[in-house]
Coordinates of C-alpha atoms in Angstrom, one line a residue:
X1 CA -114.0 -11.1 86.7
X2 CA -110.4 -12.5 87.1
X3 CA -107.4 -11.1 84.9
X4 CA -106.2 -14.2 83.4
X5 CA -101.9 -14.4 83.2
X6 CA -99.9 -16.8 81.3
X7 CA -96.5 -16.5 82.8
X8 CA -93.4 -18.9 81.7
X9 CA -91.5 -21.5 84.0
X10 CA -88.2 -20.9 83.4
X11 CA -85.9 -24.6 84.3
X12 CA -82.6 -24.4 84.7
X13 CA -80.2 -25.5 81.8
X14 CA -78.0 -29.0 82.2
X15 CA -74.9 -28.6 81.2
X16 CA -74.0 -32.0 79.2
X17 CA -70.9 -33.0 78.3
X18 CA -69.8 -33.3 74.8
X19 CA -67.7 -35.1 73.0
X20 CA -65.4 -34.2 70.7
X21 CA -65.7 -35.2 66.9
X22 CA -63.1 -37.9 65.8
X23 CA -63.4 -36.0 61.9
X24 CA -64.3 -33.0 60.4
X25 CA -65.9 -32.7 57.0
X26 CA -65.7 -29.1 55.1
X27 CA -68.6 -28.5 53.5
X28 CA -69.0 -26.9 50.1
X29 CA -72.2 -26.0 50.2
X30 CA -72.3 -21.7 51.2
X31 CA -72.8 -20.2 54.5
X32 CA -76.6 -19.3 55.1
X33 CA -77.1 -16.1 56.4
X34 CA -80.1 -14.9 58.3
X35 CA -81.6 -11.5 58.5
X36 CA -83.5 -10.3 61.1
X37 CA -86.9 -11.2 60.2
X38 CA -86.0 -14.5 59.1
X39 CA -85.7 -17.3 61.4
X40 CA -83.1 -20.4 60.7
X41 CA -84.3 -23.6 59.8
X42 CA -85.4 -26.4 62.5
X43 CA -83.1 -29.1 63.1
X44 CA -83.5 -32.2 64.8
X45 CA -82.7 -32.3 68.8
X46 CA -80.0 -34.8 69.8
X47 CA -81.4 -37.6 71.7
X48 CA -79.3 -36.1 74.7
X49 CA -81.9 -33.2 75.1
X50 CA -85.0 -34.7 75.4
X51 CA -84.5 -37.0 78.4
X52 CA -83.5 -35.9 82.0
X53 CA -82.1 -37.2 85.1
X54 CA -84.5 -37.5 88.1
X55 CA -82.9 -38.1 91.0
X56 CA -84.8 -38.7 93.9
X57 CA -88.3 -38.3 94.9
X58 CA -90.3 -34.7 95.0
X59 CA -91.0 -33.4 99.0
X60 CA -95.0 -32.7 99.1
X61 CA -95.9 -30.0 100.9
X62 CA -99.6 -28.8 101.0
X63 CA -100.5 -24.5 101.2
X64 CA -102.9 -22.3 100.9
X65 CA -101.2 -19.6 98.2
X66 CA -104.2 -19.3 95.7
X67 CA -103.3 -22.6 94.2
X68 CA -106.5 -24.3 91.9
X69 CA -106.3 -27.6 89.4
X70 CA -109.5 -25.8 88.0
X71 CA -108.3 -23.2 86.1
X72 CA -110.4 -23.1 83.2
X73 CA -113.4 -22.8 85.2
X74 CA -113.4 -18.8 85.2
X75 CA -113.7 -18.9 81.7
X76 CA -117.5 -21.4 82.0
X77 CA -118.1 -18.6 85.8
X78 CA -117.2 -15.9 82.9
X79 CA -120.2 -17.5 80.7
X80 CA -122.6 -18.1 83.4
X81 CA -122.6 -14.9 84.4
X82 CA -123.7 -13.4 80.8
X83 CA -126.4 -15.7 80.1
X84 CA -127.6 -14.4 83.4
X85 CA -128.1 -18.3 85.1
X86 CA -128.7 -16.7 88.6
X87 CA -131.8 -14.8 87.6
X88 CA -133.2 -18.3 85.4
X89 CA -132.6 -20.6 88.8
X90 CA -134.2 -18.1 91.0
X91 CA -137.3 -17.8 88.9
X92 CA -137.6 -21.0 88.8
X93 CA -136.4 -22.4 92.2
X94 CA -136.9 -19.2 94.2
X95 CA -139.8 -20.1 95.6
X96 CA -139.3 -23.5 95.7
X97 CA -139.2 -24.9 99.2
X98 CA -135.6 -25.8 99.8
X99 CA -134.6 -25.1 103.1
X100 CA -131.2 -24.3 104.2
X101 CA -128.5 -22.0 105.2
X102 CA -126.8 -22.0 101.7
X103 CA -129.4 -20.2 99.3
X104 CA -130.4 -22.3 96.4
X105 CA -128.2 -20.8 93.6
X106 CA -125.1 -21.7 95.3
X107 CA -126.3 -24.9 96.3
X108 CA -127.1 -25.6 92.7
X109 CA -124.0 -24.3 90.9
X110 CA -122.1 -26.3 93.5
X111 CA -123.1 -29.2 92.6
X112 CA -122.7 -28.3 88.7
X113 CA -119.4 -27.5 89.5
X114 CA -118.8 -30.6 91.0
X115 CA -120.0 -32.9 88.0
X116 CA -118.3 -30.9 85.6
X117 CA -114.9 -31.4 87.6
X118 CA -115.3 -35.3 87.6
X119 CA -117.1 -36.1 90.8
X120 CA -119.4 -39.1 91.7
X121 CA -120.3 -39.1 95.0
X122 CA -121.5 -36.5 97.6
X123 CA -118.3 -36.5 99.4
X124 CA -116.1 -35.7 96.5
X125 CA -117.3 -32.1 97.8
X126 CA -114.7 -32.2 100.4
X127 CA -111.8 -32.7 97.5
X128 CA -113.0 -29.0 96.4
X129 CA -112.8 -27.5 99.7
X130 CA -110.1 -25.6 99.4
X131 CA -109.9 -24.6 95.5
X132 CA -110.3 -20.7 94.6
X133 CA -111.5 -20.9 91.7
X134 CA -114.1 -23.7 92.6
X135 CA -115.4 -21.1 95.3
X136 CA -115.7 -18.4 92.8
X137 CA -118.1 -20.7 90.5
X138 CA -120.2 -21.9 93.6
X139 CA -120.1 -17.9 94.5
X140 CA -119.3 -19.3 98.4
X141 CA -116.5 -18.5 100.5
X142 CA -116.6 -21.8 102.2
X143 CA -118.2 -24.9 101.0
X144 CA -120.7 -27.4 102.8
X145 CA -120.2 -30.6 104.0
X146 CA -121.5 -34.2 102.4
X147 CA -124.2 -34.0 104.7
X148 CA -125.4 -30.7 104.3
X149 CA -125.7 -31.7 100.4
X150 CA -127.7 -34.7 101.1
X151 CA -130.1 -32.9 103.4
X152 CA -130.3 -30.5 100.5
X153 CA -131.3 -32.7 97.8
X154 CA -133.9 -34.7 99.6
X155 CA -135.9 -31.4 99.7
X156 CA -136.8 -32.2 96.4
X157 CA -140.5 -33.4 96.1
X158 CA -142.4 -33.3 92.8
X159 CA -143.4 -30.2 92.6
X160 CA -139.7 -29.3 92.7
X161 CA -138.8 -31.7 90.2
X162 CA -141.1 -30.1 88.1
X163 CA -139.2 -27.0 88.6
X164 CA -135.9 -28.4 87.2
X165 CA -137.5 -29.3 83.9
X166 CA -138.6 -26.7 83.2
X167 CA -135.2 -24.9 84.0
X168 CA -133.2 -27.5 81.6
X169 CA -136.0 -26.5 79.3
X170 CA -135.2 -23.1 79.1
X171 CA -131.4 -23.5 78.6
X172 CA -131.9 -25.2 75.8
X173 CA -134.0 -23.4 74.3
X174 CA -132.1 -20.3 74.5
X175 CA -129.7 -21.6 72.3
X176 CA -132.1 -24.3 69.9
X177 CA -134.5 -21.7 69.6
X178 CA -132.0 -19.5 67.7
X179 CA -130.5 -21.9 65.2
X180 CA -132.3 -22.1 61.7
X181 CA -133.3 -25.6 62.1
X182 CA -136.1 -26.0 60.2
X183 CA -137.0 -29.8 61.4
X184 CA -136.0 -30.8 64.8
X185 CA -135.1 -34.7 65.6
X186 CA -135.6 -36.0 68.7
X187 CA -134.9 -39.9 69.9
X188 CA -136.9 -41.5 72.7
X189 CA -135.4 -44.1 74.9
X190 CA -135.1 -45.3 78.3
X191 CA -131.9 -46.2 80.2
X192 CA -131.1 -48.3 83.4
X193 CA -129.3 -47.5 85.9
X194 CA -128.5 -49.8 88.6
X195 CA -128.9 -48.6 92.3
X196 CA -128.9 -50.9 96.0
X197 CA -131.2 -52.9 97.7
X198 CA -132.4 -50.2 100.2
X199 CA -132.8 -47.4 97.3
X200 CA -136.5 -45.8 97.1
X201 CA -138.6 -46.9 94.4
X202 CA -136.2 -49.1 93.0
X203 CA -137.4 -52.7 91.6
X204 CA -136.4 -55.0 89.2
X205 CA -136.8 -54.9 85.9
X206 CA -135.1 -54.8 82.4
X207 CA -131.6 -54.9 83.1
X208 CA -130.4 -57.1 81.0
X209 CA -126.6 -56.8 82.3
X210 CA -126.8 -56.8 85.6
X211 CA -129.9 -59.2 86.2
X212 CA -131.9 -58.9 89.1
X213 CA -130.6 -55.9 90.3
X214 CA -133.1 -53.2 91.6
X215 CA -132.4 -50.5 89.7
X216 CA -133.8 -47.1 88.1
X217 CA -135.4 -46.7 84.3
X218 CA -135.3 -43.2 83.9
X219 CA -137.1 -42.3 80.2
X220 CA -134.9 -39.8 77.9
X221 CA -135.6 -37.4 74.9
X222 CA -132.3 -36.2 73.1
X223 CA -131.9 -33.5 70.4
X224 CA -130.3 -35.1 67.0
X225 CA -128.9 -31.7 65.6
X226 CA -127.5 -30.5 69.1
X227 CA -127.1 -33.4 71.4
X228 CA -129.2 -31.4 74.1
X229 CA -130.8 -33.7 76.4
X230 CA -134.5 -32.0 75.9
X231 CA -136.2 -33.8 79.2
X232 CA -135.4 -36.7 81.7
X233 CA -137.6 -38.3 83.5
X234 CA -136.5 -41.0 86.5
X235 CA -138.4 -43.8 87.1
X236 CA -138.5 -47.3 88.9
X237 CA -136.9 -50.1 87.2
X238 CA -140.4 -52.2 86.6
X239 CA -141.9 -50.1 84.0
X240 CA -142.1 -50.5 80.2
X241 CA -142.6 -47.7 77.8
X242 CA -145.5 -48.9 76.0
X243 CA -147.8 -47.4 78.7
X244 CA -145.8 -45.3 81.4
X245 CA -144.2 -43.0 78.4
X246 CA -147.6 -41.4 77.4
X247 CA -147.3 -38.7 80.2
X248 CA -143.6 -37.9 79.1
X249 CA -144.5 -37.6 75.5
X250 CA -147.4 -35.4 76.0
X251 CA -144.6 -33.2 78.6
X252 CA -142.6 -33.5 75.5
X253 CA -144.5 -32.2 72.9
X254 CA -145.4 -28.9 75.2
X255 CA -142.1 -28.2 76.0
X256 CA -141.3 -28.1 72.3
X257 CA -143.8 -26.1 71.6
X258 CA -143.1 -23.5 73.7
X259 CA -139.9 -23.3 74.1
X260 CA -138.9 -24.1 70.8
X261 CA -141.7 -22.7 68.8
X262 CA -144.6 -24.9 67.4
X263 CA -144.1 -24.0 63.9
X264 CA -140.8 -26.8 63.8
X265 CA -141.4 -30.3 62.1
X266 CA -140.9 -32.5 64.6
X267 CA -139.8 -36.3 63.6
X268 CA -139.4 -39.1 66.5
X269 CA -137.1 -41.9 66.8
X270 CA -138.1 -45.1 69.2
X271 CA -137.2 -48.1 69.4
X272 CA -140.2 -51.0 69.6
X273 CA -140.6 -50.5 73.5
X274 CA -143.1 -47.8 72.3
X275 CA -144.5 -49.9 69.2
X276 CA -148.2 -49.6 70.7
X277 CA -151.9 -48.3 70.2
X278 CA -151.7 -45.2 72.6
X279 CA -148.6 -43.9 71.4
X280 CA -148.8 -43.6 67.8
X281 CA -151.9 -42.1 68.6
X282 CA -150.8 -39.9 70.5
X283 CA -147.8 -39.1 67.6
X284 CA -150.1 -38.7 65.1
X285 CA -152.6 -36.7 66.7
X286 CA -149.6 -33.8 67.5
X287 CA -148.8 -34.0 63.7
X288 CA -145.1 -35.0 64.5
X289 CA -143.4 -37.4 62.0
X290 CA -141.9 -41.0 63.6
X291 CA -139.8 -44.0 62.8
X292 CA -140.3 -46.8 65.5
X293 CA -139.3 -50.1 65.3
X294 CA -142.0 -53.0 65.2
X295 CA -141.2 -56.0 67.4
X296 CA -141.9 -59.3 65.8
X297 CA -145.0 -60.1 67.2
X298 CA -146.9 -63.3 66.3
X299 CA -150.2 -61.1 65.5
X300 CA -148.4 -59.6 63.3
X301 CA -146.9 -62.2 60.8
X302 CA -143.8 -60.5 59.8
X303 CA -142.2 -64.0 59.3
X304 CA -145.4 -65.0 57.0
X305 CA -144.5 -62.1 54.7
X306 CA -141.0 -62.4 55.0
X307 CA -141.3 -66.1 53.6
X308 CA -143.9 -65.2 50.9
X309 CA -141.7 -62.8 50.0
X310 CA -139.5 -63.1 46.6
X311 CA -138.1 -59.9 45.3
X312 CA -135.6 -57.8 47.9
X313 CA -134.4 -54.1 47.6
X314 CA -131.0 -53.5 47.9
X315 CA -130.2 -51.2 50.5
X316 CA -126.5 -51.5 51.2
X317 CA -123.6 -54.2 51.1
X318 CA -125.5 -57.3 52.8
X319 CA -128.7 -54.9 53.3
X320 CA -132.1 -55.5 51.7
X321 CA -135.7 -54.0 52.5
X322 CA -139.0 -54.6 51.6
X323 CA -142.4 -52.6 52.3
X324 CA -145.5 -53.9 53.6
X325 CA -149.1 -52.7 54.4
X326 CA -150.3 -53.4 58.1
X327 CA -153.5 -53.1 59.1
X328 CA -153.7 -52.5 63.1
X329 CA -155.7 -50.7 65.8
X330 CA -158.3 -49.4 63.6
X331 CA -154.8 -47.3 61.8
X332 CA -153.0 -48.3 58.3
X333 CA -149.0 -48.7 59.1
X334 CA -146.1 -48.4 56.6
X335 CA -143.9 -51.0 57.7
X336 CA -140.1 -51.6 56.0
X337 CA -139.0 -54.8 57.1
X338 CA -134.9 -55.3 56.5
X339 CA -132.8 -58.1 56.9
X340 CA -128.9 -57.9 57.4
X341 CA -126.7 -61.0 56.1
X342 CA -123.8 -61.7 58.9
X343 CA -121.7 -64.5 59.3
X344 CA -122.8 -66.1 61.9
X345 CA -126.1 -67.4 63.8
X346 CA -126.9 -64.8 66.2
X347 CA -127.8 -65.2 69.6
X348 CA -131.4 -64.5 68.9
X349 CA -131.5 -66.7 65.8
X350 CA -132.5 -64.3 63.2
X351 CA -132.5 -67.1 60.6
X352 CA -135.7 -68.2 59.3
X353 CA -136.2 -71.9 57.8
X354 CA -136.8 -70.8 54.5
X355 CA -133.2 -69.7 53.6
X356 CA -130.6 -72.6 52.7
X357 CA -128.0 -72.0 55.6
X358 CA -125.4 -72.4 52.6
X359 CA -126.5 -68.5 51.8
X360 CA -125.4 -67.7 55.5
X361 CA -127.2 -66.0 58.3
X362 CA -129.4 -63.2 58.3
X363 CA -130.8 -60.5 61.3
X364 CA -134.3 -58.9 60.2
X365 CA -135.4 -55.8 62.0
X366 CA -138.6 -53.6 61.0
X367 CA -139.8 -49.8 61.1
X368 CA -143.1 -48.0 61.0
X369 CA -143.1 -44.6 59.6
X370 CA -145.3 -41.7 58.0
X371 CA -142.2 -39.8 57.0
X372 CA -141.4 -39.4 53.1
X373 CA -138.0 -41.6 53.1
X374 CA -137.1 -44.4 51.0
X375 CA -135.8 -47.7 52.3
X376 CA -132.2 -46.9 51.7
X377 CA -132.7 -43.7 53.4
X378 CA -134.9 -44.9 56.6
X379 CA -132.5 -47.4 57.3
X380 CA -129.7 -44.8 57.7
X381 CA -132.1 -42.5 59.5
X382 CA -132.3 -45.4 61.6
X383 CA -129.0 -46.1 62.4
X384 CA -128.6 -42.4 63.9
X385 CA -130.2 -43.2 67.0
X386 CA -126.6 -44.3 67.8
X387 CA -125.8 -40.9 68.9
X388 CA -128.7 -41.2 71.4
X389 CA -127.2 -44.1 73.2
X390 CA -123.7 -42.0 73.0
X391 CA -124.8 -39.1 75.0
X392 CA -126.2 -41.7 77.0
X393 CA -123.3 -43.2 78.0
X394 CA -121.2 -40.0 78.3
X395 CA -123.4 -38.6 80.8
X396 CA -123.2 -42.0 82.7
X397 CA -119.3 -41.8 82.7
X398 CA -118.5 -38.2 82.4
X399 CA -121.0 -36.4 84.2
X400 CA -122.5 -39.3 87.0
X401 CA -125.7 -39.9 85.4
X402 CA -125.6 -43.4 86.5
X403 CA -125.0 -42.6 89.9
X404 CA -127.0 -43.2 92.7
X405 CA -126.1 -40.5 95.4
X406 CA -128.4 -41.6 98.1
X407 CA -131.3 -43.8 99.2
X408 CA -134.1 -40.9 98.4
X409 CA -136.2 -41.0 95.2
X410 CA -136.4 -37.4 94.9
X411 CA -132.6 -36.6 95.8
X412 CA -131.6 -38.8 93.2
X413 CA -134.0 -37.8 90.8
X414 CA -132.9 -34.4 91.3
X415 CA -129.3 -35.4 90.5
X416 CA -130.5 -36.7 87.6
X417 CA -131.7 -33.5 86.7
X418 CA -128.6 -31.3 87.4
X419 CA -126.3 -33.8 85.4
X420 CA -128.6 -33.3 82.5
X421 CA -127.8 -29.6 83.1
X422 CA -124.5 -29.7 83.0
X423 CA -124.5 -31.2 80.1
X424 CA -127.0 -28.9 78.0
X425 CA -124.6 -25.9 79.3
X426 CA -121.7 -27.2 78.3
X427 CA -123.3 -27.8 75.2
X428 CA -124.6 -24.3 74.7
X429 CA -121.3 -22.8 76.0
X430 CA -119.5 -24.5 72.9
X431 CA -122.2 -23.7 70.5
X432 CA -121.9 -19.9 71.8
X433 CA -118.1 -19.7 71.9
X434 CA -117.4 -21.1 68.0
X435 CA -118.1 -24.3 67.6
X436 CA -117.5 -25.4 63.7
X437 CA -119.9 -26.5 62.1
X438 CA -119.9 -30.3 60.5
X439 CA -121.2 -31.8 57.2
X440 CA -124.4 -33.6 58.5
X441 CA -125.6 -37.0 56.5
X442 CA -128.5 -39.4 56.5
X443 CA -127.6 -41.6 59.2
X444 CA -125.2 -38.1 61.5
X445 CA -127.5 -35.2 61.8
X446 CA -125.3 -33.2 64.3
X447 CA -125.1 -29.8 63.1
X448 CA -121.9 -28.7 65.2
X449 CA -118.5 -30.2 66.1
X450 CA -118.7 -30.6 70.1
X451 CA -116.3 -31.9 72.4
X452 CA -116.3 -34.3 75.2
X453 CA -116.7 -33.3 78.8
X454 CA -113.7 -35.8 79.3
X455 CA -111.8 -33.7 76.1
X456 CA -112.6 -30.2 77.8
X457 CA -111.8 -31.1 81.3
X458 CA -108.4 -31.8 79.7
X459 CA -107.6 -29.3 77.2
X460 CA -109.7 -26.3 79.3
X461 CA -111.1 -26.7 82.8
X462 CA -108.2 -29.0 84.5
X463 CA -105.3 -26.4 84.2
X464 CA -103.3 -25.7 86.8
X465 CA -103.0 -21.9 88.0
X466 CA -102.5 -19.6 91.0
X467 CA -105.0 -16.7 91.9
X468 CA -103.1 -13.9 93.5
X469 CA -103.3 -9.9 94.2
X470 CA -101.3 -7.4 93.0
X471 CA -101.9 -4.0 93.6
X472 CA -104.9 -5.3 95.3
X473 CA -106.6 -6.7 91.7
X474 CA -106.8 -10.1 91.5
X475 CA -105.2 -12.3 88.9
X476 CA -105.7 -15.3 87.6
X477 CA -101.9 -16.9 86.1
X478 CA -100.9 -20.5 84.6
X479 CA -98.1 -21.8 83.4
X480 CA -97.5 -21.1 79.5
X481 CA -98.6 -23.2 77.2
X482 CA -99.2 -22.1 73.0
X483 CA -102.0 -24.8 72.0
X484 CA -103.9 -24.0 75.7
X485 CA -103.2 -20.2 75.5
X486 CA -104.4 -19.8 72.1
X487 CA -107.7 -21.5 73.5
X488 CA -108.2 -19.5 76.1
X489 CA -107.5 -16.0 74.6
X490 CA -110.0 -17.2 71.3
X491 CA -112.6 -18.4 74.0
X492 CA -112.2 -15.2 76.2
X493 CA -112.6 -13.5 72.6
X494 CA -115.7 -15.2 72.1
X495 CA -117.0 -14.4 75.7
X496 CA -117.4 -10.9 75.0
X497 CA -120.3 -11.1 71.9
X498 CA -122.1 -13.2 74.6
X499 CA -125.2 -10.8 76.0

């Protein structure tokens, strides 16, 4: 474990000129003295003192003294270490058949490493090369090349695959499993990402911004309270979740169960993808609660009751709701139908021909659900599968998730996998190290306060620093800084209760 230093840069002073005062003004106010403990009051710096001269441009010269942009990273290889990662990816990936020089722990947390620092591509490997501290998280002493990565990665078959989830399955856990969460929410979606022309298994599908683009539909299952990603599945772009989610649910509802103990209330979120016979079914018959949007199908005459409809709820500003019995598949659904007045006429054309257009336009959505909420309640229970779509899109820009590394199925599945590691570990290391906690509402369920990957690459990881050896132990020293030291000692604190 590295001793971590925070030394202070001492600049040389500018001597300014000043000018002399054209008057002086006696004051008749008393001379404030100051005792030793007491410190005199701020004043405002002079405009001269906060700007500087720079006069020509810096020489570059590149070395090898210890030097790492990755500072913070002892303090996550620090964490790592405690919660005993090694031993969880050998027992699950020990025996796995991945074939190389580099043994499959290093391989692994190198590629961590690498998502967590900002990189994209396989070759961004070679922009670590030479980083200390980037070694000593990797636990290398030199790092491969792109190739040796990519070889690496297309290893990964299906029984491999299956290996990863059930690693990402038992990080969270560990840290889930021990929070006194009586009901658990989970939200069901898929997401696209786009890939080439010559990427396995990609086809087009729904991609509805870049259209007829092969790309990748990879299914997702993210925790409310936590923002854990709970399991990720990639698929090709040509599937729809009405039938090929039924495998990923069931997966879904045993990985809960065991490693989040069965005795939890479980409550599902979907949108109306997954509005169909086999998997309510399947939802009911696993005694988990749901809330899934219906599509407005003609079979099911949502219009016909909207228009024979008369008396409205009132939900919110410009929000009403109404209930309505359907009878479907042999199975009595609770349906709240809600409408939402706007401005103007929507691309879709919400507006039905029974409302004067003098009363404005209105957007109508519905929900199906068993659990015991009330319109006002569901629709804000509703509205929280926004969070879903936000770790969504952070994993996508902060950690590569929508990056398509190479032309393999299984590679990229793989690095689908490992991004969705990071980010459960960087979740659990904030959790562990003193997260606050947060007031939690209807619509925001998030138990914690958590940070961006983007905000702790810049307030923690990214620092700047220079391992060295005195007296033959090694230390870790940055430059001083009060709001990034008083982070680090408080984390380091926090470190130590870790076991």
């Amino acid at each position: 474990m590295l001793q971590i230093e925070v030394r202070t840069r001492y600049s040389q002073e500018v001597k300014l000129n000043r000018k002399k005062p054209f008057a002086v003004v006696k004051s008749k106010c008393s001379k404030q003295t100051f005792t030793q403990n007491e410190r005199p009051q701020t004043v405002r710096s002079r405009k001269q003192d906060l700007t500087r001269r720079v006069n020509k441009e810096l020489s570059i010269k590149f070395t090898e003294s210890g030097l790492t942009s990755y500072a913070g990273f002892e303090l996550l290889t620090n964490y790592l270490s405690r919660i005993g990662l090694n031993s969880v990816i050998r027992r699950h990936l020990g025996r796995a058949d991945l074939a190389g020089d580099y043994g499959v722990v290093s391989m692994l947390r190198l590629i961590l490493g690498m998502l967590i620092a900002g990189g994209r591509r396989l070759q961004h490997v070679e922009y670590l090369r030479s980083d200390p501290v980037l070694l000593r998280f990797c636990h290398l002493a030199k790092l491969p090349g792109e190739r040796t990565l990519s070889r690496w990665l297309k290893n990964f078959k299906a029984a491999t695959l299956e290996r990863l989830y059930d690693l990402n399955a038992e990080i969270v856990g560990r840290v889930v499993g021990l929070l006194d969460l009586g009901a658990i929410t989970v939200d069901v979606d898929g997401t696209v990402v786009s890939t080439g022309m010559k990427v396995e298994r990609a086809f087009r599908g729904y991609n509805p911004h870049r259209r007829k683009v092969p790309s990748y539909y990879p299914i997702t299952a993210a925790l409310a309270e936590t923002g854990h990603m709970l399991r990720v599945k990639n698929r090709s772009g040509n599937v729809h979740d009405g039938k090929a989610s039924i495998a990923f649910l069931r997966a879904l509802f045993g990985q809960i169960r065991e490693t989040l103990g069965g005795a939890k209330k479980v409550r599902l979120r979907m949108d109306g993808a997954f509005f169909s016979e086999e998997v309510l079914r399947l939802v009911r018959s696993r005694g988990a609660g749901y809330a899934i949007k219906v599509p407005f199908w003609r079979c099911l005459d949502l219009k016909g009751v909207i228009s024979r409809s008369r008396r409205w709820s009132r939900v919110g500003r410009g929000i009403d709701c109404l209930e309505y019995r359907l009878e479907m598949w042999g199975m009595e659904h609770r349906v709240v139908i809600y409408r939402k007045k706007v401005g103007h006429r929507t691309r879709k054309n919400y507006q039905l021909d029974l409302f004067d257009p003098d009363d404005g336009h209105w957007e109508y959505s519905a929900v199906t659900t068993d659990l015991p909420l009330g319109g006002k309640r569901l629709w804000h229970f509703m509205c929280g599968r926004g969070v879903h779509e936000k770790i969504i899109g952070r994993m996508k820009s902060d950690l590569a998730f929508g990056s398509v590394p190479t032309n393999h199925y299984g590679a990229n599945s793989a690095w689908q996998q490992m991004a969705t590691l990071a980010h459960n570990l960087l979740i659990n290391f904030q959790i562990e190290t003193g997260a606050s906690r947060r007031h939690r509402s209807w619509k925001n369920t998030l138990v914690y306060r958590l940070k961006s990957v983007r905000t702790l690459r810049f307030e923690l990881l990214c620092r700047a620093g220079r391992v060295v050896n005195p007296n033959g132990k090694t230390v870790l020293k940055l430059s001083r800084n009060d709001i990034a030291r008083k982070s680090y000692l408080l984390l380091a604190d926090s470190l130590k209760n870790i076991a």
